[in-house]
């Protein structure tokens, strides 16, 4: 299973959301000094979910980071999050 599929599956199964897009942006950061340059380090999430969108931004991001805590300790170097009210 690739990183994008793993991230999507965890978010769908653990947060009860129905619509999430995971975009691998690692290629945009390959020349940055702190980038691990492994091809699976920088991601953007586009989540369409009414409940998450109604939470304060800090709370919704905490839920996402908590869900992906193992991946954040492992291969995720940067995570951009966009939450849209669906």
PDB file of N, CA and C in Angstrom:
ATOM      1  N   UNK A   1       0.853  -1.176   0.000  1.00  0.00           N
ATOM      2  CA  UNK A   1       0.000   0.000   0.000  1.00  0.00           C
ATOM      3  C   UNK A   1       0.900   1.241   0.000  1.00  0.00           C
ATOM      4  N   UNK A   2       0.624   2.188  -0.899  1.00  0.00           N
ATOM      5  CA  UNK A   2       1.448   3.393  -0.941  1.00  0.00           C
ATOM      6  C   UNK A   2       1.054   4.367   0.173  1.00  0.00           C
ATOM      7  N   UNK A   3       1.861   5.376   0.386  1.00  0.00           N
ATOM      8  CA  UNK A   3       1.668   6.317   1.491  1.00  0.00           C
ATOM      9  C   UNK A   3       0.341   7.063   1.381  1.00  0.00           C
ATOM     10  N   UNK A   4      -0.025   7.492   0.188  1.00  0.00           N
ATOM     11  CA  UNK A   4      -1.271   8.229   0.010  1.00  0.00           C
ATOM     12  C   UNK A   4      -2.480   7.376   0.398  1.00  0.00           C
ATOM     13  N   UNK A   5      -2.478   6.125  -0.027  1.00  0.00           N
ATOM     14  CA  UNK A   5      -3.574   5.209   0.296  1.00  0.00           C
ATOM     15  C   UNK A   5      -3.636   4.948   1.797  1.00  0.00           C
ATOM     16  N   UNK A   6      -2.487   4.748   2.419  1.00  0.00           N
ATOM     17  CA  UNK A   6      -2.438   4.520   3.864  1.00  0.00           C
ATOM     18  C   UNK A   6      -3.005   5.710   4.637  1.00  0.00           C
ATOM     19  N   UNK A   7      -2.592   6.908   4.281  1.00  0.00           N
ATOM     20  CA  UNK A   7      -3.076   8.118   4.951  1.00  0.00           C
ATOM     21  C   UNK A   7      -4.584   8.246   4.776  1.00  0.00           C
ATOM     22  N   UNK A   8      -5.053   8.088   3.551  1.00  0.00           N
ATOM     23  CA  UNK A   8      -6.488   8.214   3.264  1.00  0.00           C
ATOM     24  C   UNK A   8      -7.292   7.187   4.051  1.00  0.00           C
ATOM     25  N   UNK A   9      -6.838   5.952   4.052  1.00  0.00           N
ATOM     26  CA  UNK A   9      -7.537   4.871   4.738  1.00  0.00           C
ATOM     27  C   UNK A   9      -7.642   5.155   6.246  1.00  0.00           C
ATOM     28  N   UNK A  10      -6.545   5.606   6.849  1.00  0.00           N
ATOM     29  CA  UNK A  10      -6.559   5.899   8.286  1.00  0.00           C
ATOM     30  C   UNK A  10      -7.539   7.023   8.614  1.00  0.00           C
ATOM     31  N   UNK A  11      -7.531   8.080   7.812  1.00  0.00           N
ATOM     32  CA  UNK A  11      -8.434   9.203   8.066  1.00  0.00           C
ATOM     33  C   UNK A  11      -9.894   8.789   7.892  1.00  0.00           C
ATOM     34  N   UNK A  12     -10.194   8.049   6.846  1.00  0.00           N
ATOM     35  CA  UNK A  12     -11.568   7.608   6.605  1.00  0.00           C
ATOM     36  C   UNK A  12     -12.053   6.672   7.707  1.00  0.00           C
ATOM     37  N   UNK A  13     -11.223   5.737   8.107  1.00  0.00           N
ATOM     38  CA  UNK A  13     -11.625   4.741   9.104  1.00  0.00           C
ATOM     39  C   UNK A  13     -11.681   5.285  10.525  1.00  0.00           C
ATOM     40  N   UNK A  14     -10.795   6.210  10.876  1.00  0.00           N
ATOM     41  CA  UNK A  14     -10.689   6.652  12.265  1.00  0.00           C
ATOM     42  C   UNK A  14     -11.424   7.948  12.582  1.00  0.00           C
ATOM     43  N   UNK A  15     -11.659   8.783  11.591  1.00  0.00           N
ATOM     44  CA  UNK A  15     -12.325  10.059  11.863  1.00  0.00           C
ATOM     45  C   UNK A  15     -13.767  10.106  11.379  1.00  0.00           C
ATOM     46  N   UNK A  16     -14.188   9.069  10.686  1.00  0.00           N
ATOM     47  CA  UNK A  16     -15.577   9.017  10.231  1.00  0.00           C
ATOM     48  C   UNK A  16     -15.901  10.019   9.137  1.00  0.00           C
ATOM     49  N   UNK A  17     -14.898  10.463   8.421  1.00  0.00           N
ATOM     50  CA  UNK A  17     -15.147  11.366   7.305  1.00  0.00           C
ATOM     51  C   UNK A  17     -15.368  10.542   6.043  1.00  0.00           C
ATOM     52  N   UNK A  18     -15.999  11.140   5.052  1.00  0.00           N
ATOM     53  CA  UNK A  18     -16.330  10.408   3.835  1.00  0.00           C
ATOM     54  C   UNK A  18     -15.531  10.851   2.617  1.00  0.00           C
ATOM     55  N   UNK A  19     -14.955  12.040   2.673  1.00  0.00           N
ATOM     56  CA  UNK A  19     -14.314  12.580   1.476  1.00  0.00           C
ATOM     57  C   UNK A  19     -12.973  13.213   1.833  1.00  0.00           C
ATOM     58  N   UNK A  20     -11.895  12.583   1.425  1.00  0.00           N
ATOM     59  CA  UNK A  20     -10.555  13.126   1.645  1.00  0.00           C
ATOM     60  C   UNK A  20      -9.692  12.843   0.420  1.00  0.00           C
ATOM     61  N   UNK A  21      -8.972  13.851  -0.002  1.00  0.00           N
ATOM     62  CA  UNK A  21      -8.014  13.706  -1.099  1.00  0.00           C
ATOM     63  C   UNK A  21      -6.619  13.891  -0.512  1.00  0.00           C
ATOM     64  N   UNK A  22      -5.729  12.985  -0.828  1.00  0.00           N
ATOM     65  CA  UNK A  22      -4.348  13.043  -0.349  1.00  0.00           C
ATOM     66  C   UNK A  22      -3.445  13.290  -1.555  1.00  0.00           C
ATOM     67  N   UNK A  23      -2.723  14.405  -1.511  1.00  0.00           N
ATOM     68  CA  UNK A  23      -1.845  14.782  -2.615  1.00  0.00           C
ATOM     69  C   UNK A  23      -0.403  14.732  -2.119  1.00  0.00           C
ATOM     70  N   UNK A  24       0.426  13.990  -2.829  1.00  0.00           N
ATOM     71  CA  UNK A  24       1.838  13.895  -2.492  1.00  0.00           C
ATOM     72  C   UNK A  24       2.574  15.059  -3.169  1.00  0.00           C
ATOM     73  N   UNK A  25       3.033  16.002  -2.355  1.00  0.00           N
ATOM     74  CA  UNK A  25       3.764  17.166  -2.860  1.00  0.00           C
ATOM     75  C   UNK A  25       5.264  17.076  -2.595  1.00  0.00           C
ATOM     76  N   UNK A  26       5.758  15.900  -2.331  1.00  0.00           N
ATOM     77  CA  UNK A  26       7.169  15.720  -1.984  1.00  0.00           C
ATOM     78  C   UNK A  26       8.101  16.244  -3.073  1.00  0.00           C
ATOM     79  N   UNK A  27       7.706  16.070  -4.318  1.00  0.00           N
ATOM     80  CA  UNK A  27       8.549  16.517  -5.426  1.00  0.00           C
ATOM     81  C   UNK A  27       8.776  18.034  -5.424  1.00  0.00           C
ATOM     82  N   UNK A  28       7.861  18.785  -4.815  1.00  0.00           N
ATOM     83  CA  UNK A  28       7.993  20.242  -4.750  1.00  0.00           C
ATOM     84  C   UNK A  28       9.036  20.686  -3.733  1.00  0.00           C
ATOM     85  N   UNK A  29       9.456  19.767  -2.867  1.00  0.00           N
ATOM     86  CA  UNK A  29      10.353  20.106  -1.769  1.00  0.00           C
ATOM     87  C   UNK A  29      11.685  19.356  -1.827  1.00  0.00           C
ATOM     88  N   UNK A  30      11.968  18.717  -2.930  1.00  0.00           N
ATOM     89  CA  UNK A  30      13.147  17.854  -3.011  1.00  0.00           C
ATOM     90  C   UNK A  30      14.464  18.612  -2.857  1.00  0.00           C
ATOM     91  N   UNK A  31      14.490  19.898  -3.129  1.00  0.00           N
ATOM     92  CA  UNK A  31      15.732  20.659  -2.994  1.00  0.00           C
ATOM     93  C   UNK A  31      15.836  21.424  -1.676  1.00  0.00           C
ATOM     94  N   UNK A  32      14.850  21.287  -0.819  1.00  0.00           N
ATOM     95  CA  UNK A  32      14.904  21.968   0.482  1.00  0.00           C
ATOM     96  C   UNK A  32      15.898  21.264   1.394  1.00  0.00           C
ATOM     97  N   UNK A  33      16.613  22.039   2.150  1.00  0.00           N
ATOM     98  CA  UNK A  33      17.675  21.497   2.998  1.00  0.00           C
ATOM     99  C   UNK A  33      17.164  20.469   4.002  1.00  0.00           C
ATOM    100  N   UNK A  34      16.009  20.708   4.614  1.00  0.00           N
ATOM    101  CA  UNK A  34      15.485  19.814   5.644  1.00  0.00           C
ATOM    102  C   UNK A  34      14.658  18.650   5.092  1.00  0.00           C
ATOM    103  N   UNK A  35      14.411  18.635   3.806  1.00  0.00           N
ATOM    104  CA  UNK A  35      13.600  17.566   3.217  1.00  0.00           C
ATOM    105  C   UNK A  35      14.355  16.240   3.218  1.00  0.00           C
ATOM    106  N   UNK A  36      13.680  15.161   3.596  1.00  0.00           N
ATOM    107  CA  UNK A  36      14.339  13.852   3.583  1.00  0.00           C
ATOM    108  C   UNK A  36      14.562  13.290   2.173  1.00  0.00           C
ATOM    109  N   UNK A  37      13.955  13.917   1.158  1.00  0.00           N
ATOM    110  CA  UNK A  37      14.129  13.489  -0.242  1.00  0.00           C
ATOM    111  C   UNK A  37      13.848  12.005  -0.454  1.00  0.00           C
ATOM    112  N   UNK A  38      12.789  11.513   0.184  1.00  0.00           N
ATOM    113  CA  UNK A  38      12.447  10.098   0.028  1.00  0.00           C
ATOM    114  C   UNK A  38      11.193   9.892  -0.830  1.00  0.00           C
ATOM    115  N   UNK A  39      10.589  10.980  -1.304  1.00  0.00           N
ATOM    116  CA  UNK A  39       9.416  10.878  -2.169  1.00  0.00           C
ATOM    117  C   UNK A  39       8.103  10.679  -1.436  1.00  0.00           C
ATOM    118  N   UNK A  40       8.158  10.535  -0.107  1.00  0.00           N
ATOM    119  CA  UNK A  40       6.927  10.357   0.688  1.00  0.00           C
ATOM    120  C   UNK A  40       7.004  11.193   1.968  1.00  0.00           C
ATOM    121  N   UNK A  41       7.250  12.479   1.810  1.00  0.00           N
ATOM    122  CA  UNK A  41       7.473  13.308   2.985  1.00  0.00           C
ATOM    123  C   UNK A  41       6.535  14.498   3.124  1.00  0.00           C
ATOM    124  N   UNK A  42       6.028  15.023   2.028  1.00  0.00           N
ATOM    125  CA  UNK A  42       5.202  16.230   2.046  1.00  0.00           C
ATOM    126  C   UNK A  42       3.840  15.928   1.410  1.00  0.00           C
ATOM    127  N   UNK A  43       2.780  16.180   2.178  1.00  0.00           N
ATOM    128  CA  UNK A  43       1.440  15.862   1.701  1.00  0.00           C
ATOM    129  C   UNK A  43       0.479  17.017   1.931  1.00  0.00           C
ATOM    130  N   UNK A  44      -0.527  17.080   1.074  1.00  0.00           N
ATOM    131  CA  UNK A  44      -1.634  18.012   1.253  1.00  0.00           C
ATOM    132  C   UNK A  44      -2.901  17.186   1.377  1.00  0.00           C
ATOM    133  N   UNK A  45      -3.714  17.521   2.373  1.00  0.00           N
ATOM    134  CA  UNK A  45      -5.004  16.875   2.574  1.00  0.00           C
ATOM    135  C   UNK A  45      -6.101  17.868   2.228  1.00  0.00           C
ATOM    136  N   UNK A  46      -7.041  17.447   1.430  1.00  0.00           N
ATOM    137  CA  UNK A  46      -8.244  18.230   1.177  1.00  0.00           C
ATOM    138  C   UNK A  46      -9.398  17.386   1.703  1.00  0.00           C
ATOM    139  N   UNK A  47      -9.972  17.848   2.795  1.00  0.00           N
ATOM    140  CA  UNK A  47     -11.026  17.097   3.484  1.00  0.00           C
ATOM    141  C   UNK A  47     -12.333  17.859   3.371  1.00  0.00           C
ATOM    142  N   UNK A  48     -13.362  17.170   2.895  1.00  0.00           N
ATOM    143  CA  UNK A  48     -14.698  17.758   2.831  1.00  0.00           C
ATOM    144  C   UNK A  48     -15.526  17.093   3.917  1.00  0.00           C
ATOM    145  N   UNK A  49     -15.773  17.854   4.999  1.00  0.00           N
ATOM    146  CA  UNK A  49     -16.484  17.285   6.131  1.00  0.00           C
ATOM    147  C   UNK A  49     -17.117  18.399   6.960  1.00  0.00           C
ATOM    148  N   UNK A  50     -18.406  18.303   7.160  1.00  0.00           N
ATOM    149  CA  UNK A  50     -19.146  19.332   7.907  1.00  0.00           C
ATOM    150  C   UNK A  50     -18.675  19.433   9.357  1.00  0.00           C
ATOM    151  N   UNK A  51     -18.550  18.310  10.042  1.00  0.00           N
ATOM    152  CA  UNK A  51     -18.186  18.325  11.458  1.00  0.00           C
ATOM    153  C   UNK A  51     -16.791  18.889  11.690  1.00  0.00           C
ATOM    154  N   UNK A  52     -15.820  18.453  10.909  1.00  0.00           N
ATOM    155  CA  UNK A  52     -14.463  18.984  11.072  1.00  0.00           C
ATOM    156  C   UNK A  52     -14.401  20.466  10.730  1.00  0.00           C
ATOM    157  N   UNK A  53     -15.156  20.886   9.729  1.00  0.00           N
ATOM    158  CA  UNK A  53     -15.127  22.287   9.321  1.00  0.00           C
ATOM    159  C   UNK A  53     -15.734  23.208  10.376  1.00  0.00           C
ATOM    160  N   UNK A  54     -16.608  22.669  11.218  1.00  0.00           N
ATOM    161  CA  UNK A  54     -17.243  23.481  12.255  1.00  0.00           C
ATOM    162  C   UNK A  54     -16.398  23.599  13.524  1.00  0.00           C
ATOM    163  N   UNK A  55     -15.380  22.775  13.641  1.00  0.00           N
ATOM    164  CA  UNK A  55     -14.478  22.852  14.794  1.00  0.00           C
ATOM    165  C   UNK A  55     -13.501  24.007  14.599  1.00  0.00           C
ATOM    166  N   UNK A  56     -12.975  24.544  15.714  1.00  0.00           N
ATOM    167  CA  UNK A  56     -11.872  25.499  15.562  1.00  0.00           C
ATOM    168  C   UNK A  56     -10.719  24.813  14.826  1.00  0.00           C
ATOM    169  N   UNK A  57     -10.006  25.575  14.037  1.00  0.00           N
ATOM    170  CA  UNK A  57      -8.932  25.029  13.202  1.00  0.00           C
ATOM    171  C   UNK A  57      -7.943  24.194  14.020  1.00  0.00           C
ATOM    172  N   UNK A  58      -7.573  24.681  15.187  1.00  0.00           N
ATOM    173  CA  UNK A  58      -6.615  23.959  16.033  1.00  0.00           C
ATOM    174  C   UNK A  58      -7.163  22.591  16.426  1.00  0.00           C
ATOM    175  N   UNK A  59      -8.432  22.528  16.792  1.00  0.00           N
ATOM    176  CA  UNK A  59      -9.045  21.253  17.207  1.00  0.00           C
ATOM    177  C   UNK A  59      -9.114  20.261  16.048  1.00  0.00           C
ATOM    178  N   UNK A  60      -9.515  20.731  14.867  1.00  0.00           N
ATOM    179  CA  UNK A  60      -9.616  19.823  13.719  1.00  0.00           C
ATOM    180  C   UNK A  60      -8.233  19.305  13.331  1.00  0.00           C
ATOM    181  N   UNK A  61      -7.235  20.171  13.374  1.00  0.00           N
ATOM    182  CA  UNK A  61      -5.875  19.738  13.041  1.00  0.00           C
ATOM    183  C   UNK A  61      -5.334  18.766  14.092  1.00  0.00           C
ATOM    184  N   UNK A  62      -5.669  18.984  15.349  1.00  0.00           N
ATOM    185  CA  UNK A  62      -5.243  18.060  16.407  1.00  0.00           C
ATOM    186  C   UNK A  62      -5.805  16.668  16.164  1.00  0.00           C
ATOM    187  N   UNK A  63      -7.062  16.587  15.752  1.00  0.00           N
ATOM    188  CA  UNK A  63      -7.674  15.290  15.460  1.00  0.00           C
ATOM    189  C   UNK A  63      -6.928  14.578  14.323  1.00  0.00           C
ATOM    190  N   UNK A  64      -6.590  15.324  13.307  1.00  0.00           N
ATOM    191  CA  UNK A  64      -5.891  14.752  12.155  1.00  0.00           C
ATOM    192  C   UNK A  64      -4.484  14.307  12.550  1.00  0.00           C
ATOM    193  N   UNK A  65      -3.757  15.165  13.268  1.00  0.00           N
ATOM    194  CA  UNK A  65      -2.401  14.808  13.703  1.00  0.00           C
ATOM    195  C   UNK A  65      -2.423  13.603  14.633  1.00  0.00           C
ATOM    196  N   UNK A  66      -3.415  13.532  15.487  1.00  0.00           N
ATOM    197  CA  UNK A  66      -3.537  12.392  16.397  1.00  0.00           C
ATOM    198  C   UNK A  66      -3.772  11.100  15.612  1.00  0.00           C
ATOM    199  N   UNK A  67      -4.635  11.176  14.625  1.00  0.00           N
ATOM    200  CA  UNK A  67      -4.934  10.013  13.787  1.00  0.00           C
ATOM    201  C   UNK A  67      -3.691   9.541  13.036  1.00  0.00           C
ATOM    202  N   UNK A  68      -2.869  10.478  12.608  1.00  0.00           N
ATOM    203  CA  UNK A  68      -1.678  10.154  11.807  1.00  0.00           C
ATOM    204  C   UNK A  68      -0.387  10.226  12.629  1.00  0.00           C
ATOM    205  N   UNK A  69      -0.493  10.034  13.930  1.00  0.00           N
ATOM    206  CA  UNK A  69       0.672  10.218  14.809  1.00  0.00           C
ATOM    207  C   UNK A  69       1.848   9.309  14.435  1.00  0.00           C
ATOM    208  N   UNK A  70       1.571   8.070  14.108  1.00  0.00           N
ATOM    209  CA  UNK A  70       2.657   7.151  13.733  1.00  0.00           C
ATOM    210  C   UNK A  70       3.335   7.591  12.435  1.00  0.00           C
ATOM    211  N   UNK A  71       2.535   8.021  11.485  1.00  0.00           N
ATOM    212  CA  UNK A  71       3.077   8.473  10.200  1.00  0.00           C
ATOM    213  C   UNK A  71       3.861   9.777  10.364  1.00  0.00           C
ATOM    214  N   UNK A  72       3.395  10.644  11.272  1.00  0.00           N
ATOM    215  CA  UNK A  72       4.092  11.903  11.540  1.00  0.00           C
ATOM    216  C   UNK A  72       5.460  11.631  12.182  1.00  0.00           C
ATOM    217  N   UNK A  73       5.546  10.613  13.003  1.00  0.00           N
ATOM    218  CA  UNK A  73       6.824  10.237  13.613  1.00  0.00           C
ATOM    219  C   UNK A  73       7.712   9.527  12.605  1.00  0.00           C
ATOM    220  N   UNK A  74       7.092   8.923  11.613  1.00  0.00           N
ATOM    221  CA  UNK A  74       7.834   8.128  10.642  1.00  0.00           C
ATOM    222  C   UNK A  74       8.195   8.894   9.397  1.00  0.00           C
ATOM    223  N   UNK A  75       7.315   8.881   8.407  1.00  0.00           N
ATOM    224  CA  UNK A  75       7.702   9.396   7.095  1.00  0.00           C
ATOM    225  C   UNK A  75       7.162  10.771   6.743  1.00  0.00           C
ATOM    226  N   UNK A  76       6.106  11.250   7.413  1.00  0.00           N
ATOM    227  CA  UNK A  76       5.551  12.559   7.062  1.00  0.00           C
ATOM    228  C   UNK A  76       6.414  13.657   7.675  1.00  0.00           C
ATOM    229  N   UNK A  77       6.959  14.497   6.802  1.00  0.00           N
ATOM    230  CA  UNK A  77       7.777  15.629   7.232  1.00  0.00           C
ATOM    231  C   UNK A  77       6.934  16.902   7.317  1.00  0.00           C
ATOM    232  N   UNK A  78       5.966  17.044   6.395  1.00  0.00           N
ATOM    233  CA  UNK A  78       5.117  18.231   6.357  1.00  0.00           C
ATOM    234  C   UNK A  78       3.717  17.838   5.894  1.00  0.00           C
ATOM    235  N   UNK A  79       2.716  18.497   6.501  1.00  0.00           N
ATOM    236  CA  UNK A  79       1.327  18.182   6.197  1.00  0.00           C
ATOM    237  C   UNK A  79       0.547  19.480   6.066  1.00  0.00           C
ATOM    238  N   UNK A  80       0.014  19.716   4.872  1.00  0.00           N
ATOM    239  CA  UNK A  80      -0.845  20.872   4.620  1.00  0.00           C
ATOM    240  C   UNK A  80      -2.284  20.377   4.684  1.00  0.00           C
ATOM    241  N   UNK A  81      -3.124  21.090   5.438  1.00  0.00           N
ATOM    242  CA  UNK A  81      -4.501  20.632   5.647  1.00  0.00           C
ATOM    243  C   UNK A  81      -5.489  21.713   5.194  1.00  0.00           C
ATOM    244  N   UNK A  82      -6.411  21.309   4.344  1.00  0.00           N
ATOM    245  CA  UNK A  82      -7.505  22.177   3.914  1.00  0.00           C
ATOM    246  C   UNK A  82      -8.806  21.444   4.231  1.00  0.00           C
ATOM    247  N   UNK A  83      -9.653  22.100   5.015  1.00  0.00           N
ATOM    248  CA  UNK A  83     -10.940  21.486   5.394  1.00  0.00           C
ATOM    249  C   UNK A  83     -12.059  22.345   4.819  1.00  0.00           C
ATOM    250  N   UNK A  84     -12.932  21.678   4.070  1.00  0.00           N
ATOM    251  CA  UNK A  84     -14.042  22.349   3.397  1.00  0.00           C
ATOM    252  C   UNK A  84     -15.359  21.842   3.980  1.00  0.00           C
ATOM    253  N   UNK A  85     -16.269  22.753   4.232  1.00  0.00           N
ATOM    254  CA  UNK A  85     -17.590  22.382   4.727  1.00  0.00           C
ATOM    255  C   UNK A  85     -18.344  21.667   3.603  1.00  0.00           C
ATOM    256  N   UNK A  86     -18.766  20.451   3.873  1.00  0.00           N
ATOM    257  CA  UNK A  86     -19.484  19.683   2.844  1.00  0.00           C
ATOM    258  C   UNK A  86     -20.941  19.545   3.199  1.00  0.00           C
TER     259      UNK A  86
END
